[in-house]
JSON list of C-alpha atoms in Angstrom, two decimals:
[
{"chain": "A", "resi": 664, "resn": "MET", "atom": "CA", "xyz": [36.16, -162.42, 144.32]},
{"chain": "A", "resi": 665, "resn": "PRO", "atom": "CA", "xyz": [32.74, -161.69, 142.65]},
{"chain": "A", "resi": 666, "resn": "VAL", "atom": "CA", "xyz": [32.89, -162.17, 138.60]},
{"chain": "A", "resi": 667, "resn": "PRO", "atom": "CA", "xyz": [31.22, -159.43, 136.97]},
{"chain": "A", "resi": 668, "resn": "SER", "atom": "CA", "xyz": [28.59, -161.20, 134.37]},
{"chain": "A", "resi": 669, "resn": "PRO", "atom": "CA", "xyz": [29.03, -160.61, 130.32]},
{"chain": "A", "resi": 670, "resn": "ARG", "atom": "CA", "xyz": [27.00, -156.99, 129.53]},
{"chain": "A", "resi": 671, "resn": "SER", "atom": "CA", "xyz": [25.56, -156.55, 126.28]},
{"chain": "A", "resi": 672, "resn": "SER", "atom": "CA", "xyz": [27.12, -154.49, 123.55]},
{"chain": "A", "resi": 673, "resn": "SER", "atom": "CA", "xyz": [24.59, -151.72, 124.21]},
{"chain": "A", "resi": 674, "resn": "VAL", "atom": "CA", "xyz": [25.81, -151.38, 128.01]},
{"chain": "A", "resi": 675, "resn": "THR", "atom": "CA", "xyz": [29.52, -152.06, 127.11]},
{"chain": "A", "resi": 676, "resn": "HIS", "atom": "CA", "xyz": [29.05, -149.25, 124.57]},
{"chain": "A", "resi": 677, "resn": "ALA", "atom": "CA", "xyz": [27.50, -146.63, 127.44]},
{"chain": "A", "resi": 678, "resn": "GLN", "atom": "CA", "xyz": [30.86, -147.30, 129.68]},
{"chain": "A", "resi": 679, "resn": "ASP", "atom": "CA", "xyz": [33.13, -146.55, 127.39]},
{"chain": "A", "resi": 680, "resn": "VAL", "atom": "CA", "xyz": [31.30, -143.30, 126.51]},
{"chain": "A", "resi": 681, "resn": "ARG", "atom": "CA", "xyz": [31.73, -142.54, 130.46]},
{"chain": "A", "resi": 682, "resn": "ARG", "atom": "CA", "xyz": [35.39, -143.53, 130.44]},
{"chain": "A", "resi": 683, "resn": "LEU", "atom": "CA", "xyz": [36.18, -141.76, 127.40]},
{"chain": "A", "resi": 684, "resn": "ARG", "atom": "CA", "xyz": [34.24, -138.52, 128.72]},
{"chain": "A", "resi": 685, "resn": "ASP", "atom": "CA", "xyz": [35.64, -139.21, 132.51]},
{"chain": "A", "resi": 686, "resn": "LEU", "atom": "CA", "xyz": [39.50, -138.99, 130.94]},
{"chain": "A", "resi": 687, "resn": "LEU", "atom": "CA", "xyz": [38.98, -135.93, 128.95]},
{"chain": "A", "resi": 688, "resn": "ARG", "atom": "CA", "xyz": [37.09, -134.31, 131.70]},
{"chain": "A", "resi": 689, "resn": "ALA", "atom": "CA", "xyz": [39.95, -135.08, 133.93]},
{"chain": "A", "resi": 690, "resn": "ALA", "atom": "CA", "xyz": [42.21, -134.00, 131.17]},
{"chain": "A", "resi": 691, "resn": "ILE", "atom": "CA", "xyz": [40.08, -130.33, 131.28]},
{"chain": "A", "resi": 692, "resn": "SER", "atom": "CA", "xyz": [40.04, -129.81, 134.71]},
{"chain": "A", "resi": 693, "resn": "GLY", "atom": "CA", "xyz": [43.67, -130.70, 134.99]},
{"chain": "A", "resi": 694, "resn": "GLY", "atom": "CA", "xyz": [44.74, -128.18, 132.66]},
{"chain": "A", "resi": 695, "resn": "ARG", "atom": "CA", "xyz": [46.33, -130.67, 130.00]},
{"chain": "A", "resi": 696, "resn": "PHE", "atom": "CA", "xyz": [45.15, -129.16, 127.09]},
{"chain": "A", "resi": 697, "resn": "PRO", "atom": "CA", "xyz": [46.96, -125.79, 127.48]},
{"chain": "A", "resi": 698, "resn": "ASP", "atom": "CA", "xyz": [45.59, -124.29, 124.00]},
{"chain": "A", "resi": 699, "resn": "GLY", "atom": "CA", "xyz": [42.25, -124.99, 124.76]},
{"chain": "A", "resi": 700, "resn": "ARG", "atom": "CA", "xyz": [41.41, -127.21, 121.71]},
{"chain": "A", "resi": 701, "resn": "VAL", "atom": "CA", "xyz": [40.25, -130.34, 122.19]},
{"chain": "A", "resi": 702, "resn": "PRO", "atom": "CA", "xyz": [41.37, -132.94, 120.22]},
{"chain": "A", "resi": 703, "resn": "GLY", "atom": "CA", "xyz": [39.34, -134.01, 117.31]},
{"chain": "A", "resi": 704, "resn": "GLU", "atom": "CA", "xyz": [37.30, -136.61, 116.73]},
{"chain": "A", "resi": 705, "resn": "GLY", "atom": "CA", "xyz": [40.13, -138.86, 114.29]},
{"chain": "A", "resi": 706, "resn": "GLU", "atom": "CA", "xyz": [42.71, -137.86, 117.04]},
{"chain": "A", "resi": 707, "resn": "LEU", "atom": "CA", "xyz": [40.23, -139.28, 119.86]},
{"chain": "A", "resi": 708, "resn": "MET", "atom": "CA", "xyz": [39.25, -142.27, 118.06]},
{"chain": "A", "resi": 709, "resn": "VAL", "atom": "CA", "xyz": [42.99, -143.34, 117.07]},
{"chain": "A", "resi": 710, "resn": "GLY", "atom": "CA", "xyz": [44.12, -142.39, 120.61]},
{"chain": "A", "resi": 711, "resn": "PHE", "atom": "CA", "xyz": [41.40, -144.22, 122.46]},
{"chain": "A", "resi": 712, "resn": "GLY", "atom": "CA", "xyz": [40.52, -146.99, 120.36]},
{"chain": "A", "resi": 713, "resn": "ALA", "atom": "CA", "xyz": [36.89, -146.09, 120.09]},
{"chain": "A", "resi": 714, "resn": "SER", "atom": "CA", "xyz": [34.59, -145.70, 117.65]},
{"chain": "A", "resi": 715, "resn": "ARG", "atom": "CA", "xyz": [33.06, -142.76, 116.42]},
{"chain": "A", "resi": 716, "resn": "SER", "atom": "CA", "xyz": [30.05, -142.92, 118.12]},
{"chain": "A", "resi": 717, "resn": "THR", "atom": "CA", "xyz": [31.77, -143.27, 121.12]},
{"chain": "A", "resi": 718, "resn": "VAL", "atom": "CA", "xyz": [33.52, -140.12, 120.65]},
{"chain": "A", "resi": 719, "resn": "ARG", "atom": "CA", "xyz": [30.72, -138.06, 119.51]},
{"chain": "A", "resi": 720, "resn": "GLU", "atom": "CA", "xyz": [28.69, -139.15, 122.51]},
{"chain": "A", "resi": 721, "resn": "ALA", "atom": "CA", "xyz": [31.28, -138.42, 125.15]},
{"chain": "A", "resi": 722, "resn": "LEU", "atom": "CA", "xyz": [31.95, -134.83, 123.66]},
{"chain": "A", "resi": 723, "resn": "GLY", "atom": "CA", "xyz": [28.48, -134.65, 123.86]},
{"chain": "A", "resi": 724, "resn": "LEU", "atom": "CA", "xyz": [28.13, -135.07, 127.35]},
{"chain": "A", "resi": 725, "resn": "LEU", "atom": "CA", "xyz": [30.89, -132.73, 128.16]},
{"chain": "A", "resi": 726, "resn": "ALA", "atom": "CA", "xyz": [29.31, -130.65, 126.24]},
{"chain": "A", "resi": 727, "resn": "ALA", "atom": "CA", "xyz": [25.86, -131.05, 127.87]},
{"chain": "A", "resi": 728, "resn": "GLU", "atom": "CA", "xyz": [27.47, -129.91, 131.38]},
{"chain": "A", "resi": 729, "resn": "GLY", "atom": "CA", "xyz": [29.00, -126.99, 130.08]},
{"chain": "A", "resi": 730, "resn": "VAL", "atom": "CA", "xyz": [32.28, -127.93, 130.07]},
{"chain": "A", "resi": 731, "resn": "VAL", "atom": "CA", "xyz": [33.25, -127.87, 126.27]},
{"chain": "A", "resi": 732, "resn": "ARG", "atom": "CA", "xyz": [31.34, -126.09, 123.73]},
{"chain": "A", "resi": 733, "resn": "GLY", "atom": "CA", "xyz": [31.22, -127.35, 119.81]},
{"chain": "A", "resi": 734, "resn": "THR", "atom": "CA", "xyz": [30.88, -125.90, 116.39]},
{"chain": "A", "resi": 735, "resn": "SER", "atom": "CA", "xyz": [29.03, -127.96, 113.89]},
{"chain": "A", "resi": 736, "resn": "SER", "atom": "CA", "xyz": [27.30, -128.13, 110.38]},
{"chain": "A", "resi": 737, "resn": "ARG", "atom": "CA", "xyz": [25.31, -130.35, 108.19]},
{"chain": "A", "resi": 738, "resn": "TYR", "atom": "CA", "xyz": [28.61, -131.01, 106.31]},
{"chain": "A", "resi": 739, "resn": "GLU", "atom": "CA", "xyz": [31.11, -130.34, 108.78]},
{"chain": "A", "resi": 740, "resn": "GLN", "atom": "CA", "xyz": [32.45, -132.42, 111.57]},
{"chain": "A", "resi": 741, "resn": "ALA", "atom": "CA", "xyz": [32.44, -130.85, 114.66]},
{"chain": "A", "resi": 742, "resn": "THR", "atom": "CA", "xyz": [35.04, -129.40, 116.73]},
{"chain": "A", "resi": 743, "resn": "TYR", "atom": "CA", "xyz": [35.39, -128.58, 120.26]},
{"chain": "A", "resi": 744, "resn": "GLU", "atom": "CA", "xyz": [37.29, -126.44, 122.80]},
{"chain": "A", "resi": 745, "resn": "VAL", "atom": "CA", "xyz": [37.39, -125.98, 126.61]},
{"chain": "A", "resi": 746, "resn": "ALA", "atom": "CA", "xyz": [34.59, -123.15, 127.48]},
{"chain": "A", "resi": 747, "resn": "GLY", "atom": "CA", "xyz": [35.55, -119.91, 128.87]},
{"chain": "A", "resi": 748, "resn": "PHE", "atom": "CA", "xyz": [36.12, -121.83, 132.18]},
{"chain": "A", "resi": 749, "resn": "VAL", "atom": "CA", "xyz": [35.24, -125.18, 133.66]},
{"chain": "A", "resi": 750, "resn": "PRO", "atom": "CA", "xyz": [32.21, -125.09, 136.28]},
{"chain": "A", "resi": 751, "resn": "THR", "atom": "CA", "xyz": [33.62, -125.59, 139.59]},
{"chain": "A", "resi": 752, "resn": "PRO", "atom": "CA", "xyz": [31.20, -127.16, 141.93]},
{"chain": "A", "resi": 753, "resn": "PRO", "atom": "CA", "xyz": [30.67, -126.98, 145.78]},
{"chain": "A", "resi": 754, "resn": "ALA", "atom": "CA", "xyz": [33.40, -128.39, 147.79]},
{"chain": "A", "resi": 755, "resn": "PRO", "atom": "CA", "xyz": [32.56, -132.60, 148.54]},
{"chain": "A", "resi": 756, "resn": "PRO", "atom": "CA", "xyz": [30.95, -133.26, 151.86]},
{"chain": "A", "resi": 757, "resn": "VAL", "atom": "CA", "xyz": [33.26, -133.21, 154.74]},
{"chain": "A", "resi": 758, "resn": "LEU", "atom": "CA", "xyz": [34.24, -137.11, 155.23]},
{"chain": "A", "resi": 759, "resn": "ARG", "atom": "CA", "xyz": [35.29, -139.02, 157.87]},
{"chain": "A", "resi": 760, "resn": "ALA", "atom": "CA", "xyz": [36.42, -142.65, 158.22]},
{"chain": "A", "resi": 761, "resn": "VAL", "atom": "CA", "xyz": [34.72, -145.44, 158.12]},
{"chain": "A", "resi": 762, "resn": "ASP", "atom": "CA", "xyz": [35.69, -148.25, 160.77]},
{"chain": "A", "resi": 763, "resn": "PRO", "atom": "CA", "xyz": [35.40, -151.80, 158.37]},
{"chain": "A", "resi": 764, "resn": "SER", "atom": "CA", "xyz": [35.22, -153.94, 161.50]},
{"chain": "A", "resi": 765, "resn": "VAL", "atom": "CA", "xyz": [32.04, -151.86, 161.95]},
{"chain": "A", "resi": 766, "resn": "GLU", "atom": "CA", "xyz": [30.48, -151.13, 158.77]},
{"chain": "A", "resi": 767, "resn": "PRO", "atom": "CA", "xyz": [30.65, -154.24, 156.37]},
{"chain": "A", "resi": 768, "resn": "VAL", "atom": "CA", "xyz": [31.94, -153.46, 153.39]},
{"chain": "A", "resi": 769, "resn": "GLY", "atom": "CA", "xyz": [32.74, -154.74, 149.92]},
{"chain": "A", "resi": 770, "resn": "SER", "atom": "CA", "xyz": [33.51, -154.56, 146.02]},
{"chain": "A", "resi": 771, "resn": "ARG", "atom": "CA", "xyz": [32.32, -156.12, 142.41]},
{"chain": "A", "resi": 772, "resn": "VAL", "atom": "CA", "xyz": [34.88, -155.78, 140.14]},
{"chain": "A", "resi": 773, "resn": "LEU", "atom": "CA", "xyz": [33.87, -154.59, 136.27]},
{"chain": "A", "resi": 774, "resn": "ASP", "atom": "CA", "xyz": [37.28, -154.34, 134.51]},
{"chain": "A", "resi": 775, "resn": "ARG", "atom": "CA", "xyz": [40.50, -155.35, 134.77]},
{"chain": "A", "resi": 776, "resn": "SER", "atom": "CA", "xyz": [42.14, -154.72, 131.65]},
{"chain": "A", "resi": 777, "resn": "GLY", "atom": "CA", "xyz": [45.39, -153.66, 130.56]},
{"chain": "A", "resi": 778, "resn": "LEU", "atom": "CA", "xyz": [45.77, -150.76, 127.54]},
{"chain": "A", "resi": 779, "resn": "ALA", "atom": "CA", "xyz": [48.30, -148.34, 126.07]},
{"chain": "A", "resi": 780, "resn": "ALA", "atom": "CA", "xyz": [47.77, -144.79, 127.78]},
{"chain": "A", "resi": 781, "resn": "PRO", "atom": "CA", "xyz": [46.19, -142.47, 125.05]},
{"chain": "A", "resi": 782, "resn": "ALA", "atom": "CA", "xyz": [48.21, -139.07, 125.21]},
{"chain": "A", "resi": 783, "resn": "PRO", "atom": "CA", "xyz": [45.34, -137.23, 128.38]},
{"chain": "A", "resi": 784, "resn": "LEU", "atom": "CA", "xyz": [45.53, -139.98, 129.99]},
{"chain": "A", "resi": 785, "resn": "ALA", "atom": "CA", "xyz": [49.52, -140.11, 129.86]},
{"chain": "A", "resi": 786, "resn": "ALA", "atom": "CA", "xyz": [49.70, -136.60, 130.77]},
{"chain": "A", "resi": 787, "resn": "TRP", "atom": "CA", "xyz": [48.02, -137.54, 134.08]},
{"chain": "A", "resi": 788, "resn": "LEU", "atom": "CA", "xyz": [50.16, -140.65, 134.71]},
{"chain": "A", "resi": 789, "resn": "ASP", "atom": "CA", "xyz": [53.33, -138.24, 133.75]},
{"chain": "A", "resi": 790, "resn": "VAL", "atom": "CA", "xyz": [54.43, -141.36, 131.25]},
{"chain": "A", "resi": 791, "resn": "GLY", "atom": "CA", "xyz": [54.79, -141.28, 126.87]},
{"chain": "A", "resi": 792, "resn": "PRO", "atom": "CA", "xyz": [51.79, -141.58, 125.37]},
{"chain": "A", "resi": 793, "resn": "GLY", "atom": "CA", "xyz": [51.12, -145.36, 124.63]},
{"chain": "A", "resi": 794, "resn": "SER", "atom": "CA", "xyz": [52.83, -146.40, 127.58]},
{"chain": "A", "resi": 795, "resn": "PRO", "atom": "CA", "xyz": [51.15, -149.60, 128.96]},
{"chain": "A", "resi": 796, "resn": "CYS", "atom": "CA", "xyz": [49.20, -149.23, 132.07]},
{"chain": "A", "resi": 797, "resn": "LEU", "atom": "CA", "xyz": [46.25, -151.49, 133.77]},
{"chain": "A", "resi": 798, "resn": "ARG", "atom": "CA", "xyz": [42.76, -150.24, 134.72]},
{"chain": "A", "resi": 799, "resn": "ILE", "atom": "CA", "xyz": [40.95, -151.88, 137.31]},
{"chain": "A", "resi": 800, "resn": "GLU", "atom": "CA", "xyz": [37.73, -150.64, 137.83]},
{"chain": "A", "resi": 801, "resn": "PHE", "atom": "CA", "xyz": [34.92, -152.20, 140.42]},
{"chain": "A", "resi": 802, "resn": "LEU", "atom": "CA", "xyz": [31.93, -150.99, 142.75]},
{"chain": "A", "resi": 803, "resn": "VAL", "atom": "CA", "xyz": [32.20, -150.20, 146.34]},
{"chain": "A", "resi": 804, "resn": "LEU", "atom": "CA", "xyz": [29.74, -151.70, 148.49]},
{"chain": "A", "resi": 805, "resn": "HIS", "atom": "CA", "xyz": [27.95, -150.76, 151.50]},
{"chain": "A", "resi": 806, "resn": "HIS", "atom": "CA", "xyz": [25.82, -153.24, 153.08]},
{"chain": "A", "resi": 807, "resn": "GLY", "atom": "CA", "xyz": [25.75, -154.74, 149.53]},
{"chain": "A", "resi": 808, "resn": "VAL", "atom": "CA", "xyz": [24.57, -151.65, 148.24]},
{"chain": "A", "resi": 809, "resn": "PRO", "atom": "CA", "xyz": [26.28, -149.98, 145.47]},
{"chain": "A", "resi": 810, "resn": "SER", "atom": "CA", "xyz": [27.69, -146.74, 147.05]},
{"chain": "A", "resi": 811, "resn": "ALA", "atom": "CA", "xyz": [30.96, -145.65, 144.45]},
{"chain": "A", "resi": 812, "resn": "VAL", "atom": "CA", "xyz": [32.10, -146.46, 141.14]},
{"chain": "A", "resi": 813, "resn": "GLU", "atom": "CA", "xyz": [36.00, -145.76, 141.01]},
{"chain": "A", "resi": 814, "resn": "THR", "atom": "CA", "xyz": [38.29, -146.35, 137.79]},
{"chain": "A", "resi": 815, "resn": "HIS", "atom": "CA", "xyz": [41.75, -146.28, 138.34]},
{"chain": "A", "resi": 816, "resn": "TYR", "atom": "CA", "xyz": [44.79, -146.30, 136.02]},
{"chain": "A", "resi": 817, "resn": "VAL", "atom": "CA", "xyz": [47.72, -147.64, 137.12]},
{"chain": "A", "resi": 818, "resn": "VAL", "atom": "CA", "xyz": [51.62, -146.96, 135.65]},
{"chain": "A", "resi": 819, "resn": "HIS", "atom": "CA", "xyz": [53.60, -149.95, 134.60]},
{"chain": "A", "resi": 820, "resn": "PRO", "atom": "CA", "xyz": [55.55, -151.32, 136.45]},
{"chain": "A", "resi": 821, "resn": "GLU", "atom": "CA", "xyz": [53.52, -151.64, 139.63]},
{"chain": "A", "resi": 822, "resn": "ALA", "atom": "CA", "xyz": [50.38, -152.60, 137.44]},
{"chain": "A", "resi": 823, "resn": "GLY", "atom": "CA", "xyz": [51.98, -156.03, 136.92]},
{"chain": "A", "resi": 824, "resn": "ASP", "atom": "CA", "xyz": [51.99, -155.97, 140.87]},
{"chain": "A", "resi": 825, "resn": "LEU", "atom": "CA", "xyz": [48.25, -156.00, 141.07]},
{"chain": "A", "resi": 826, "resn": "ILE", "atom": "CA", "xyz": [47.40, -158.88, 138.35]},
{"chain": "A", "resi": 827, "resn": "GLY", "atom": "CA", "xyz": [46.14, -161.63, 139.95]},
{"chain": "A", "resi": 828, "resn": "ILE", "atom": "CA", "xyz": [45.44, -160.18, 143.26]},
{"chain": "A", "resi": 829, "resn": "PRO", "atom": "CA", "xyz": [41.70, -160.41, 144.14]},
{"chain": "A", "resi": 830, "resn": "MET", "atom": "CA", "xyz": [39.90, -157.14, 145.50]},
{"chain": "A", "resi": 831, "resn": "ARG", "atom": "CA", "xyz": [39.45, -157.25, 149.31]},
{"chain": "A", "resi": 832, "resn": "GLY", "atom": "CA", "xyz": [37.20, -154.27, 150.16]},
{"chain": "A", "resi": 833, "resn": "SER", "atom": "CA", "xyz": [38.66, -150.70, 149.11]},
{"chain": "A", "resi": 834, "resn": "TRP", "atom": "CA", "xyz": [41.58, -149.65, 146.46]},
{"chain": "A", "resi": 835, "resn": "GLU", "atom": "CA", "xyz": [43.63, -148.98, 149.73]},
{"chain": "A", "resi": 836, "resn": "THR", "atom": "CA", "xyz": [43.60, -152.40, 150.88]},
{"chain": "A", "resi": 837, "resn": "LEU", "atom": "CA", "xyz": [44.20, -153.83, 147.32]},
{"chain": "A", "resi": 838, "resn": "LEU", "atom": "CA", "xyz": [47.58, -151.62, 146.89]},
{"chain": "A", "resi": 839, "resn": "ASP", "atom": "CA", "xyz": [48.75, -153.07, 150.54]},
{"chain": "A", "resi": 840, "resn": "ASP", "atom": "CA", "xyz": [47.86, -156.63, 149.66]},
{"chain": "A", "resi": 841, "resn": "ALA", "atom": "CA", "xyz": [50.43, -156.16, 146.34]},
{"chain": "A", "resi": 842, "resn": "GLY", "atom": "CA", "xyz": [53.17, -154.26, 148.83]},
{"chain": "A", "resi": 843, "resn": "LEU", "atom": "CA", "xyz": [52.71, -151.18, 147.10]},
{"chain": "A", "resi": 844, "resn": "ARG", "atom": "CA", "xyz": [53.61, -148.16, 149.31]},
{"chain": "A", "resi": 845, "resn": "ARG", "atom": "CA", "xyz": [51.82, -144.75, 148.61]},
{"chain": "A", "resi": 846, "resn": "GLY", "atom": "CA", "xyz": [52.79, -140.96, 149.29]},
{"chain": "A", "resi": 847, "resn": "ARG", "atom": "CA", "xyz": [50.63, -138.36, 149.00]},
{"chain": "A", "resi": 848, "resn": "THR", "atom": "CA", "xyz": [47.27, -138.16, 147.24]},
{"chain": "A", "resi": 849, "resn": "ASP", "atom": "CA", "xyz": [46.28, -135.18, 145.38]},
{"chain": "A", "resi": 850, "resn": "THR", "atom": "CA", "xyz": [42.23, -134.48, 144.87]},
{"chain": "A", "resi": 851, "resn": "TRP", "atom": "CA", "xyz": [39.88, -132.48, 143.07]},
{"chain": "A", "resi": 852, "resn": "GLY", "atom": "CA", "xyz": [36.18, -132.72, 143.68]},
{"chain": "A", "resi": 853, "resn": "GLY", "atom": "CA", "xyz": [32.58, -131.46, 143.95]},
{"chain": "A", "resi": 854, "resn": "ARG", "atom": "CA", "xyz": [29.24, -132.29, 143.01]},
{"chain": "A", "resi": 855, "resn": "ILE", "atom": "CA", "xyz": [27.77, -133.49, 139.39]},
{"chain": "A", "resi": 856, "resn": "PRO", "atom": "CA", "xyz": [24.87, -135.13, 137.86]},
{"chain": "A", "resi": 857, "resn": "ALA", "atom": "CA", "xyz": [24.59, -138.69, 137.47]},
{"chain": "A", "resi": 858, "resn": "ASP", "atom": "CA", "xyz": [24.68, -139.39, 133.90]},
{"chain": "A", "resi": 859, "resn": "PRO", "atom": "CA", "xyz": [22.74, -142.16, 132.79]},
{"chain": "A", "resi": 860, "resn": "ALA", "atom": "CA", "xyz": [25.64, -144.88, 132.42]},
{"chain": "A", "resi": 861, "resn": "VAL", "atom": "CA", "xyz": [26.60, -144.32, 136.78]},
{"chain": "A", "resi": 862, "resn": "ALA", "atom": "CA", "xyz": [23.27, -144.20, 137.65]},
{"chain": "A", "resi": 863, "resn": "GLU", "atom": "CA", "xyz": [22.80, -147.54, 136.36]},
{"chain": "A", "resi": 864, "resn": "LEU", "atom": "CA", "xyz": [25.84, -148.79, 138.06]},
{"chain": "A", "resi": 865, "resn": "LEU", "atom": "CA", "xyz": [24.76, -146.90, 141.16]},
{"chain": "A", "resi": 866, "resn": "GLY", "atom": "CA", "xyz": [21.38, -147.70, 141.04]},
{"chain": "A", "resi": 867, "resn": "VAL", "atom": "CA", "xyz": [19.94, -144.16, 141.05]},
{"chain": "A", "resi": 868, "resn": "ALA", "atom": "CA", "xyz": [18.22, -141.73, 138.53]},
{"chain": "A", "resi": 869, "resn": "PRO", "atom": "CA", "xyz": [20.05, -139.91, 136.17]},
{"chain": "A", "resi": 870, "resn": "GLY", "atom": "CA", "xyz": [20.61, -136.61, 137.11]},
{"chain": "A", "resi": 871, "resn": "SER", "atom": "CA", "xyz": [20.71, -137.48, 140.64]},
{"chain": "A", "resi": 872, "resn": "ASP", "atom": "CA", "xyz": [23.36, -135.43, 142.50]},
{"chain": "A", "resi": 873, "resn": "LEU", "atom": "CA", "xyz": [26.72, -137.52, 143.40]},
{"chain": "A", "resi": 874, "resn": "VAL", "atom": "CA", "xyz": [30.73, -136.24, 144.75]},
{"chain": "A", "resi": 875, "resn": "GLY", "atom": "CA", "xyz": [33.07, -136.52, 141.63]},
{"chain": "A", "resi": 876, "resn": "VAL", "atom": "CA", "xyz": [36.84, -136.86, 142.86]},
{"chain": "A", "resi": 877, "resn": "GLU", "atom": "CA", "xyz": [39.71, -136.79, 140.26]},
{"chain": "A", "resi": 878, "resn": "GLN", "atom": "CA", "xyz": [42.60, -139.04, 142.33]},
{"chain": "A", "resi": 879, "resn": "THR", "atom": "CA", "xyz": [46.40, -138.87, 141.91]},
{"chain": "A", "resi": 880, "resn": "THR", "atom": "CA", "xyz": [47.89, -141.20, 144.06]},
{"chain": "A", "resi": 881, "resn": "PHE", "atom": "CA", "xyz": [51.82, -140.82, 144.03]},
{"chain": "A", "resi": 882, "resn": "ASP", "atom": "CA", "xyz": [54.41, -143.37, 145.30]},
{"chain": "A", "resi": 883, "resn": "PRO", "atom": "CA", "xyz": [57.15, -142.22, 148.22]},
{"chain": "A", "resi": 884, "resn": "SER", "atom": "CA", "xyz": [59.56, -140.81, 145.76]},
{"chain": "A", "resi": 885, "resn": "GLY", "atom": "CA", "xyz": [56.81, -138.67, 144.49]},
{"chain": "A", "resi": 886, "resn": "ARG", "atom": "CA", "xyz": [56.12, -140.08, 141.04]},
{"chain": "A", "resi": 887, "resn": "VAL", "atom": "CA", "xyz": [52.39, -140.92, 139.88]},
{"chain": "A", "resi": 888, "resn": "LEU", "atom": "CA", "xyz": [51.31, -144.11, 140.94]},
{"chain": "A", "resi": 889, "resn": "ASP", "atom": "CA", "xyz": [47.69, -144.00, 140.23]},
{"chain": "A", "resi": 890, "resn": "GLY", "atom": "CA", "xyz": [44.62, -141.71, 138.44]},
{"chain": "A", "resi": 891, "resn": "ALA", "atom": "CA", "xyz": [41.50, -142.13, 138.98]},
{"chain": "A", "resi": 892, "resn": "VAL", "atom": "CA", "xyz": [38.09, -140.99, 138.67]},
{"chain": "A", "resi": 893, "resn": "LEU", "atom": "CA", "xyz": [35.53, -142.00, 141.46]},
{"chain": "A", "resi": 894, "resn": "ARG", "atom": "CA", "xyz": [31.57, -141.15, 141.21]},
{"chain": "A", "resi": 895, "resn": "ILE", "atom": "CA", "xyz": [30.20, -141.42, 144.79]},
{"chain": "A", "resi": 896, "resn": "ARG", "atom": "CA", "xyz": [26.52, -141.41, 145.85]},
{"chain": "A", "resi": 897, "resn": "SER", "atom": "CA", "xyz": [25.94, -138.76, 148.27]},
{"chain": "A", "resi": 898, "resn": "ASP", "atom": "CA", "xyz": [23.29, -140.41, 150.38]},
{"chain": "A", "resi": 899, "resn": "VAL", "atom": "CA", "xyz": [25.28, -143.80, 150.99]},
{"chain": "A", "resi": 900, "resn": "PRO", "atom": "CA", "xyz": [28.80, -143.87, 152.69]},
{"chain": "A", "resi": 901, "resn": "ARG", "atom": "CA", "xyz": [31.64, -144.54, 150.24]},
{"chain": "A", "resi": 902, "resn": "ALA", "atom": "CA", "xyz": [31.76, -147.96, 152.19]},
{"chain": "A", "resi": 903, "resn": "GLY", "atom": "CA", "xyz": [35.38, -148.87, 153.99]},
{"chain": "A", "resi": 904, "resn": "THR", "atom": "CA", "xyz": [37.03, -145.22, 153.33]},
{"chain": "A", "resi": 905, "resn": "LEU", "atom": "CA", "xyz": [35.16, -142.32, 153.30]},
{"chain": "A", "resi": 906, "resn": "ARG", "atom": "CA", "xyz": [31.59, -141.16, 154.29]},
{"chain": "A", "resi": 907, "resn": "PRO", "atom": "CA", "xyz": [29.66, -137.62, 155.27]},
{"chain": "A", "resi": 908, "resn": "ALA", "atom": "CA", "xyz": [30.48, -136.42, 158.38]},
{"chain": "A", "resi": 909, "resn": "GLY", "atom": "CA", "xyz": [27.47, -136.02, 160.95]}
]
């Protein structure tokens, strides 16, 4: 399995901002801030173990997307609330299965680490805040070209079954290799612009059109197994799983 090279602190910071923004966006689109109030900077710093600059930049990205609106002054800390509506982008393109025996697929793991689920993620996974989970993030490759970045958060105890299992292509293959059975999968998605961090990973220009997907996978009993954020290039198939039909 390819091992990612050490990354500079500036690159790591950018990816931390991206992950926090993605989890907050998923919480908003999933209705997990029912009072419409986004947690304050201090609460997010403690809950996510993030620096103040990471929190502020993540909230700034959401504000730029029109997902939240904030109030601030020179002397007061900014506060944010969910915008009057979350923009609903066009439906993702019709997708069809890719046959991995015909079209070469691969992956490159970017991160595989344990963490205590902060409250917004815990609500998504239907576990208590602080519950252990495993984050696995990887690039999906199609003929060696990045086609998607996927960030998965897996609940305990299934997370333990994935430790040490090498990636052999798609996420579904990894679950199969670990002997984890899947039930239904719920998805929400649409077109979103590539932020600078995602653009760097996928080799596209910032602002390029991507397909954004938030995906919840359940086990056969209906318990949440995995919550995932996917960012898929619209011009390159998502290797090993789905691609634009045509």
